[in-house]
Amino acid sequence: MSSLIAERLRVTILSAALDDEVRMSFSSLRARRACIVEVEAGGLVGVGESWINYPDWGYRERVATLCDGIAPLLLGTDVSDPVAVQRRLTTTMLAIGRQWGAPGPIWQAISGVDLALWDLRGKAEGKPVAALLASSPARTSVSAYASGIGPDRVDHWCKIAVAGGFPAAKVKLGFGPDQDRATLRTATAVLGADVDLLADVNQGWTVDEACEMAPDLLAHEVRWLEEPVAGDRLEDLEELADRTGVPLATGENVYGLPELLRYADSPAVSTIQPDLAKCGGITMTSRVAARAAETGTALAPHCYGSAVGIAASLQLAGGFPAVGPIELDVRDNPFRTDLVSPPLRLDGGRLEIPTGPGLGFELDHDTMTRYRLHQEERTRHDL
C-alpha cells in the first residue's frame, strides 16, 4: 500500500464515576477510565486504546509519554506498516523505560498507538483487521465469558452472567480463605453445571496459600486460575502447577515477546492472556497467537477497558481461529456500551466480530464529549 504520513496524534482521557467501587485483591477501582489514542494520516483517523486502570493518577503519565515521548518519533513518518513502526518505537522507548524502571507504561503507550495504526491500515485498505491477519477469516463471532463478579454480590452478578447466556464466568478471589470459599460456593450454586467457573486472584496469594486453596478450586472444577501468585513469576507458577494440577492462566502483566513466549511455552500455563491495550497491541499478540497455535496453549485476551480494546481482541480472534474466549465485564461501563458505533453485539454468549474496515467501528463523539476528562494532541507542525 502507499505510504501514510502521520499528521496528528490525539490523546483523550475519559472518566466515569462508579456508584460502587470494584474491589480487587490489591486495590479498588473507583472510576471507569479510558485512554483513547487517535492517529491521523492520509485523511484517515485510526483509533486505539492504552490501558490506564491503575493507578488513579496514571493517566497523567500516559498523556505525557504519548504526547512528549512517542509523538516526536511518530509524526511526519510513514505509519502504513504497524509492525515496522512498533519496531522503531520500541528501539528508542524501551531503552528509556529501562532507565525509568517502567517497561509496563512504555508498552501500554505503544499498545495504544499500535491499535490505532492497525485500525488506520484497515481503513486505508477497506478491510477489517481480521482480513489483514488472515486472508479468509474463519468465523463471524467468538465465545465470550463474563467477568467482574465478586467479591460482593456474587449471586447478583452470576445471575446476570446466566441471563446473558455466557458459557463461562470469572469470580474474584484473594480476599481471605473464608470469603474466597464462600464466593466459590455461591458461584457454583448459581451458575449451575452448564456454565464453566473461572477465578482471578490478581496476584493475591503466595505459592503456599494457593496450594492451600487448591482442593477447593479442584472441587468446584475451576477451569482456570488466573494470576494466582504475587509477582507472577513463571518459576512460581510452574511450582504451583506441579504441586496442585490446577490449570493456570496469566499474561496481562507480561511484557516483551521473549517473556510472553516463555510463558506461552510453559506447560504450567494452560491459557496465555495478553491484553492488547497493554502488551503490545495487535502486532505483539498476533505473534503470541501464532506460537500458541503451534504449542496448543489457549489464548484468551485480557479485556478490562473499553470497547476499543474489545473490538481489537475480536479482530485478533477473527484472524486466529484458536483465540478465545473474549473477556466481557458484566458491570456497568459506558465505555463498553456507548463509546463505539456500531456497538458491540452479544448474542447467546457470543460476540460478533465487527466487519467494518479497520477495527470495525467509529467513536461516538457524544460519549467522548460527555466523559472527557482531558485531551491533548500534537501535530507534525508542532515539532
PDB file of N, CA and C in Angstrom, residues 85-154:
ATOM      1  N   VAL A  85       6.596   0.218  12.519  1.00  0.00           N
ATOM      2  CA  VAL A  85       6.521   1.350  13.447  1.00  0.00           C
ATOM      3  C   VAL A  85       6.774   0.873  14.872  1.00  0.00           C
ATOM      4  N   GLN A  86       6.184  -0.263  15.255  1.00  0.00           N
ATOM      5  CA  GLN A  86       6.420  -0.755  16.611  1.00  0.00           C
ATOM      6  C   GLN A  86       7.897  -1.065  16.834  1.00  0.00           C
ATOM      7  N   ARG A  87       8.532  -1.640  15.835  1.00  0.00           N
ATOM      8  CA  ARG A  87       9.960  -1.934  15.957  1.00  0.00           C
ATOM      9  C   ARG A  87      10.749  -0.644  16.179  1.00  0.00           C
ATOM     10  N   ARG A  88      10.377   0.401  15.469  1.00  0.00           N
ATOM     11  CA  ARG A  88      11.085   1.670  15.590  1.00  0.00           C
ATOM     12  C   ARG A  88      10.823   2.334  16.943  1.00  0.00           C
ATOM     13  N   LEU A  89       9.580   2.297  17.402  1.00  0.00           N
ATOM     14  CA  LEU A  89       9.245   2.910  18.681  1.00  0.00           C
ATOM     15  C   LEU A  89       9.907   2.179  19.846  1.00  0.00           C
ATOM     16  N   THR A  90       9.885   0.864  19.806  1.00  0.00           N
ATOM     17  CA  THR A  90      10.459   0.114  20.920  1.00  0.00           C
ATOM     18  C   THR A  90      11.968   0.296  21.006  1.00  0.00           C
ATOM     19  N   THR A  91      12.628   0.458  19.874  1.00  0.00           N
ATOM     20  CA  THR A  91      14.079   0.643  19.893  1.00  0.00           C
ATOM     21  C   THR A  91      14.471   1.829  20.762  1.00  0.00           C
ATOM     22  N   THR A  92      13.725   2.917  20.659  1.00  0.00           N
ATOM     23  CA  THR A  92      14.030   4.111  21.453  1.00  0.00           C
ATOM     24  C   THR A  92      13.364   4.087  22.823  1.00  0.00           C
ATOM     25  N   MET A  93      12.071   3.777  22.856  1.00  0.00           N
ATOM     26  CA  MET A  93      11.307   3.957  24.089  1.00  0.00           C
ATOM     27  C   MET A  93      11.631   2.918  25.155  1.00  0.00           C
ATOM     28  N   LEU A  94      11.929   1.686  24.776  1.00  0.00           N
ATOM     29  CA  LEU A  94      12.233   0.680  25.798  1.00  0.00           C
ATOM     30  C   LEU A  94      13.567   0.956  26.479  1.00  0.00           C
ATOM     31  N   ALA A  95      14.507   1.556  25.753  1.00  0.00           N
ATOM     32  CA  ALA A  95      15.757   1.945  26.394  1.00  0.00           C
ATOM     33  C   ALA A  95      15.496   2.998  27.472  1.00  0.00           C
ATOM     34  N   ILE A  96      14.600   3.928  27.182  1.00  0.00           N
ATOM     35  CA  ILE A  96      14.209   4.915  28.184  1.00  0.00           C
ATOM     36  C   ILE A  96      13.480   4.224  29.335  1.00  0.00           C
ATOM     37  N   GLY A  97      12.614   3.288  28.998  1.00  0.00           N
ATOM     38  CA  GLY A  97      11.866   2.571  30.018  1.00  0.00           C
ATOM     39  C   GLY A  97      12.745   1.787  30.980  1.00  0.00           C
ATOM     40  N   ARG A  98      13.840   1.234  30.472  1.00  0.00           N
ATOM     41  CA  ARG A  98      14.754   0.504  31.353  1.00  0.00           C
ATOM     42  C   ARG A  98      15.365   1.438  32.390  1.00  0.00           C
ATOM     43  N   GLN A  99      15.801   2.623  31.961  1.00  0.00           N
ATOM     44  CA  GLN A  99      16.369   3.572  32.899  1.00  0.00           C
ATOM     45  C   GLN A  99      15.310   4.137  33.845  1.00  0.00           C
ATOM     46  N   TRP A 100      14.118   4.263  33.339  1.00  0.00           N
ATOM     47  CA  TRP A 100      12.986   4.772  34.121  1.00  0.00           C
ATOM     48  C   TRP A 100      12.493   3.714  35.101  1.00  0.00           C
ATOM     49  N   GLY A 101      12.722   2.450  34.782  1.00  0.00           N
ATOM     50  CA  GLY A 101      12.161   1.360  35.573  1.00  0.00           C
ATOM     51  C   GLY A 101      10.687   1.172  35.302  1.00  0.00           C
ATOM     52  N   ALA A 102      10.257   1.487  34.085  1.00  0.00           N
ATOM     53  CA  ALA A 102       8.828   1.478  33.765  1.00  0.00           C
ATOM     54  C   ALA A 102       8.556   0.841  32.407  1.00  0.00           C
ATOM     55  N   PRO A 103       8.951  -0.426  32.200  1.00  0.00           N
ATOM     56  CA  PRO A 103       8.633  -1.051  30.912  1.00  0.00           C
ATOM     57  C   PRO A 103       7.139  -1.197  30.679  1.00  0.00           C
ATOM     58  N   GLY A 104       6.359  -1.398  31.755  1.00  0.00           N
ATOM     59  CA  GLY A 104       4.913  -1.540  31.589  1.00  0.00           C
ATOM     60  C   GLY A 104       4.267  -0.323  30.965  1.00  0.00           C
ATOM     61  N   PRO A 105       4.431   0.875  31.550  1.00  0.00           N
ATOM     62  CA  PRO A 105       3.843   2.070  30.944  1.00  0.00           C
ATOM     63  C   PRO A 105       4.308   2.322  29.521  1.00  0.00           C
ATOM     64  N   ILE A 106       5.574   2.002  29.214  1.00  0.00           N
ATOM     65  CA  ILE A 106       6.044   2.181  27.840  1.00  0.00           C
ATOM     66  C   ILE A 106       5.282   1.261  26.901  1.00  0.00           C
ATOM     67  N   TRP A 107       5.172  -0.011  27.269  1.00  0.00           N
ATOM     68  CA  TRP A 107       4.440  -0.951  26.410  1.00  0.00           C
ATOM     69  C   TRP A 107       2.965  -0.561  26.292  1.00  0.00           C
ATOM     70  N   GLN A 108       2.373  -0.057  27.379  1.00  0.00           N
ATOM     71  CA  GLN A 108       0.968   0.325  27.334  1.00  0.00           C
ATOM     72  C   GLN A 108       0.753   1.499  26.384  1.00  0.00           C
ATOM     73  N   ALA A 109       1.674   2.455  26.395  1.00  0.00           N
ATOM     74  CA  ALA A 109       1.569   3.591  25.478  1.00  0.00           C
ATOM     75  C   ALA A 109       1.746   3.125  24.034  1.00  0.00           C
ATOM     76  N   ILE A 110       2.741   2.282  23.784  1.00  0.00           N
ATOM     77  CA  ILE A 110       2.970   1.767  22.431  1.00  0.00           C
ATOM     78  C   ILE A 110       1.780   0.946  21.958  1.00  0.00           C
ATOM     79  N   SER A 111       1.133   0.236  22.876  1.00  0.00           N
ATOM     80  CA  SER A 111      -0.040  -0.568  22.514  1.00  0.00           C
ATOM     81  C   SER A 111      -1.151   0.297  21.945  1.00  0.00           C
ATOM     82  N   GLY A 112      -1.392   1.450  22.574  1.00  0.00           N
ATOM     83  CA  GLY A 112      -2.439   2.337  22.072  1.00  0.00           C
ATOM     84  C   GLY A 112      -2.155   2.816  20.667  1.00  0.00           C
ATOM     85  N   VAL A 113      -0.890   3.135  20.387  1.00  0.00           N
ATOM     86  CA  VAL A 113      -0.512   3.563  19.041  1.00  0.00           C
ATOM     87  C   VAL A 113      -0.641   2.407  18.058  1.00  0.00           C
ATOM     88  N   ASP A 114      -0.198   1.227  18.466  1.00  0.00           N
ATOM     89  CA  ASP A 114      -0.256   0.070  17.573  1.00  0.00           C
ATOM     90  C   ASP A 114      -1.691  -0.238  17.148  1.00  0.00           C
ATOM     91  N   LEU A 115      -2.617  -0.222  18.095  1.00  0.00           N
ATOM     92  CA  LEU A 115      -4.017  -0.487  17.744  1.00  0.00           C
ATOM     93  C   LEU A 115      -4.536   0.576  16.777  1.00  0.00           C
ATOM     94  N   ALA A 116      -4.170   1.833  17.024  1.00  0.00           N
ATOM     95  CA  ALA A 116      -4.615   2.901  16.129  1.00  0.00           C
ATOM     96  C   ALA A 116      -4.056   2.712  14.717  1.00  0.00           C
ATOM     97  N   LEU A 117      -2.822   2.233  14.611  1.00  0.00           N
ATOM     98  CA  LEU A 117      -2.225   2.063  13.284  1.00  0.00           C
ATOM     99  C   LEU A 117      -2.814   0.873  12.542  1.00  0.00           C
ATOM    100  N   TRP A 118      -3.167  -0.190  13.249  1.00  0.00           N
ATOM    101  CA  TRP A 118      -3.859  -1.298  12.569  1.00  0.00           C
ATOM    102  C   TRP A 118      -5.248  -0.860  12.104  1.00  0.00           C
ATOM    103  N   ASP A 119      -5.925  -0.062  12.931  1.00  0.00           N
ATOM    104  CA  ASP A 119      -7.224   0.487  12.515  1.00  0.00           C
ATOM    105  C   ASP A 119      -7.046   1.366  11.288  1.00  0.00           C
ATOM    106  N   LEU A 120      -6.009   2.191  11.299  1.00  0.00           N
ATOM    107  CA  LEU A 120      -5.723   3.081  10.167  1.00  0.00           C
ATOM    108  C   LEU A 120      -5.427   2.281   8.902  1.00  0.00           C
ATOM    109  N   ARG A 121      -4.610   1.251   9.025  1.00  0.00           N
ATOM    110  CA  ARG A 121      -4.269   0.445   7.850  1.00  0.00           C
ATOM    111  C   ARG A 121      -5.507  -0.249   7.281  1.00  0.00           C
ATOM    112  N   GLY A 122      -6.345  -0.793   8.171  1.00  0.00           N
ATOM    113  CA  GLY A 122      -7.557  -1.434   7.693  1.00  0.00           C
ATOM    114  C   GLY A 122      -8.475  -0.469   6.971  1.00  0.00           C
ATOM    115  N   LYS A 123      -8.596   0.752   7.502  1.00  0.00           N
ATOM    116  CA  LYS A 123      -9.423   1.758   6.836  1.00  0.00           C
ATOM    117  C   LYS A 123      -8.831   2.150   5.486  1.00  0.00           C
ATOM    118  N   ALA A 124      -7.495   2.249   5.409  1.00  0.00           N
ATOM    119  CA  ALA A 124      -6.852   2.610   4.143  1.00  0.00           C
ATOM    120  C   ALA A 124      -7.060   1.539   3.082  1.00  0.00           C
ATOM    121  N   GLU A 125      -7.102   0.272   3.506  1.00  0.00           N
ATOM    122  CA  GLU A 125      -7.279  -0.827   2.560  1.00  0.00           C
ATOM    123  C   GLU A 125      -8.730  -1.255   2.406  1.00  0.00           C
ATOM    124  N   GLY A 126      -9.625  -0.664   3.210  1.00  0.00           N
ATOM    125  CA  GLY A 126     -11.034  -1.005   3.131  1.00  0.00           C
ATOM    126  C   GLY A 126     -11.335  -2.407   3.613  1.00  0.00           C
ATOM    127  N   LYS A 127     -10.561  -2.895   4.605  1.00  0.00           N
ATOM    128  CA  LYS A 127     -10.731  -4.255   5.103  1.00  0.00           C
ATOM    129  C   LYS A 127     -10.746  -4.258   6.630  1.00  0.00           C
ATOM    130  N   PRO A 128     -11.493  -5.181   7.247  1.00  0.00           N
ATOM    131  CA  PRO A 128     -11.341  -5.351   8.693  1.00  0.00           C
ATOM    132  C   PRO A 128      -9.958  -5.910   9.014  1.00  0.00           C
ATOM    133  N   VAL A 129      -9.470  -5.625  10.205  1.00  0.00           N
ATOM    134  CA  VAL A 129      -8.140  -6.090  10.594  1.00  0.00           C
ATOM    135  C   VAL A 129      -8.049  -7.607  10.514  1.00  0.00           C
ATOM    136  N   ALA A 130      -9.135  -8.302  10.835  1.00  0.00           N
ATOM    137  CA  ALA A 130      -9.111  -9.770  10.754  1.00  0.00           C
ATOM    138  C   ALA A 130      -8.699 -10.239   9.369  1.00  0.00           C
ATOM    139  N   ALA A 131      -9.140  -9.524   8.333  1.00  0.00           N
ATOM    140  CA  ALA A 131      -8.792  -9.903   6.958  1.00  0.00           C
ATOM    141  C   ALA A 131      -7.345  -9.561   6.628  1.00  0.00           C
ATOM    142  N   LEU A 132      -6.745  -8.626   7.380  1.00  0.00           N
ATOM    143  CA  LEU A 132      -5.317  -8.340   7.212  1.00  0.00           C
ATOM    144  C   LEU A 132      -4.469  -9.422   7.869  1.00  0.00           C
ATOM    145  N   LEU A 133      -5.012 -10.034   8.927  1.00  0.00           N
ATOM    146  CA  LEU A 133      -4.288 -11.084   9.647  1.00  0.00           C
ATOM    147  C   LEU A 133      -4.459 -12.448   8.991  1.00  0.00           C
ATOM    148  N   ALA A 134      -5.609 -12.659   8.363  1.00  0.00           N
ATOM    149  CA  ALA A 134      -5.895 -13.923   7.678  1.00  0.00           C
ATOM    150  C   ALA A 134      -6.733 -13.599   6.456  1.00  0.00           C
ATOM    151  N   SER A 135      -6.304 -14.046   5.293  1.00  0.00           N
ATOM    152  CA  SER A 135      -6.986 -13.662   4.059  1.00  0.00           C
ATOM    153  C   SER A 135      -8.437 -14.108   4.036  1.00  0.00           C
ATOM    154  N   SER A 136      -8.736 -15.202   4.743  1.00  0.00           N
ATOM    155  CA  SER A 136     -10.119 -15.706   4.797  1.00  0.00           C
ATOM    156  C   SER A 136     -10.492 -15.984   6.248  1.00  0.00           C
ATOM    157  N   PRO A 137     -10.916 -14.945   7.004  1.00  0.00           N
ATOM    158  CA  PRO A 137     -11.305 -15.174   8.400  1.00  0.00           C
ATOM    159  C   PRO A 137     -12.303 -16.313   8.526  1.00  0.00           C
ATOM    160  N   ALA A 138     -12.083 -17.165   9.532  1.00  0.00           N
ATOM    161  CA  ALA A 138     -12.809 -18.426   9.604  1.00  0.00           C
ATOM    162  C   ALA A 138     -14.129 -18.338  10.353  1.00  0.00           C
ATOM    163  N   ARG A 139     -14.409 -17.219  11.012  1.00  0.00           N
ATOM    164  CA  ARG A 139     -15.640 -17.153  11.797  1.00  0.00           C
ATOM    165  C   ARG A 139     -16.128 -15.715  11.899  1.00  0.00           C
ATOM    166  N   THR A 140     -17.377 -15.583  12.264  1.00  0.00           N
ATOM    167  CA  THR A 140     -18.004 -14.267  12.358  1.00  0.00           C
ATOM    168  C   THR A 140     -18.289 -13.859  13.798  1.00  0.00           C
ATOM    169  N   SER A 141     -18.100 -14.780  14.749  1.00  0.00           N
ATOM    170  CA  SER A 141     -18.329 -14.464  16.158  1.00  0.00           C
ATOM    171  C   SER A 141     -17.396 -15.324  17.003  1.00  0.00           C
ATOM    172  N   VAL A 142     -17.266 -14.951  18.251  1.00  0.00           N
ATOM    173  CA  VAL A 142     -16.388 -15.682  19.155  1.00  0.00           C
ATOM    174  C   VAL A 142     -17.045 -15.731  20.531  1.00  0.00           C
ATOM    175  N   SER A 143     -16.815 -16.831  21.226  1.00  0.00           N
ATOM    176  CA  SER A 143     -17.386 -17.011  22.553  1.00  0.00           C
ATOM    177  C   SER A 143     -16.855 -15.956  23.518  1.00  0.00           C
ATOM    178  N   ALA A 144     -17.715 -15.508  24.443  1.00  0.00           N
ATOM    179  CA  ALA A 144     -17.333 -14.542  25.464  1.00  0.00           C
ATOM    180  C   ALA A 144     -17.522 -15.162  26.842  1.00  0.00           C
ATOM    181  N   TYR A 145     -16.796 -14.639  27.826  1.00  0.00           N
ATOM    182  CA  TYR A 145     -17.064 -15.057  29.200  1.00  0.00           C
ATOM    183  C   TYR A 145     -17.289 -13.833  30.074  1.00  0.00           C
ATOM    184  N   ALA A 146     -18.090 -13.996  31.104  1.00  0.00           N
ATOM    185  CA  ALA A 146     -18.451 -12.899  31.994  1.00  0.00           C
ATOM    186  C   ALA A 146     -17.390 -12.727  33.064  1.00  0.00           C
ATOM    187  N   SER A 147     -16.967 -11.474  33.276  1.00  0.00           N
ATOM    188  CA  SER A 147     -16.036 -11.187  34.369  1.00  0.00           C
ATOM    189  C   SER A 147     -16.577 -10.048  35.207  1.00  0.00           C
ATOM    190  N   GLY A 148     -15.802  -9.641  36.221  1.00  0.00           N
ATOM    191  CA  GLY A 148     -16.256  -8.582  37.115  1.00  0.00           C
ATOM    192  C   GLY A 148     -17.152  -9.081  38.233  1.00  0.00           C
ATOM    193  N   ILE A 149     -17.091 -10.372  38.553  1.00  0.00           N
ATOM    194  CA  ILE A 149     -18.002 -10.980  39.529  1.00  0.00           C
ATOM    195  C   ILE A 149     -17.324 -11.086  40.888  1.00  0.00           C
ATOM    196  N   GLY A 150     -17.917 -10.432  41.891  1.00  0.00           N
ATOM    197  CA  GLY A 150     -17.431 -10.516  43.253  1.00  0.00           C
ATOM    198  C   GLY A 150     -16.435  -9.410  43.565  1.00  0.00           C
ATOM    199  N   PRO A 151     -15.914  -9.391  44.796  1.00  0.00           N
ATOM    200  CA  PRO A 151     -16.248 -10.316  45.881  1.00  0.00           C
ATOM    201  C   PRO A 151     -17.598 -10.027  46.536  1.00  0.00           C
ATOM    202  N   ASP A 152     -18.230  -8.915  46.170  1.00  0.00           N
ATOM    203  CA  ASP A 152     -19.539  -8.554  46.720  1.00  0.00           C
ATOM    204  C   ASP A 152     -20.637  -8.934  45.725  1.00  0.00           C
ATOM    205  N   ARG A 153     -21.812  -9.242  46.223  1.00  0.00           N
ATOM    206  CA  ARG A 153     -22.999  -9.521  45.408  1.00  0.00           C
ATOM    207  C   ARG A 153     -22.705 -10.585  44.344  1.00  0.00           C
ATOM    208  N   VAL A 154     -22.034 -11.637  44.773  1.00  0.00           N
ATOM    209  CA  VAL A 154     -21.648 -12.694  43.838  1.00  0.00           C
ATOM    210  C   VAL A 154     -22.877 -13.318  43.180  1.00  0.00           C
TER     211      VAL A 154
END
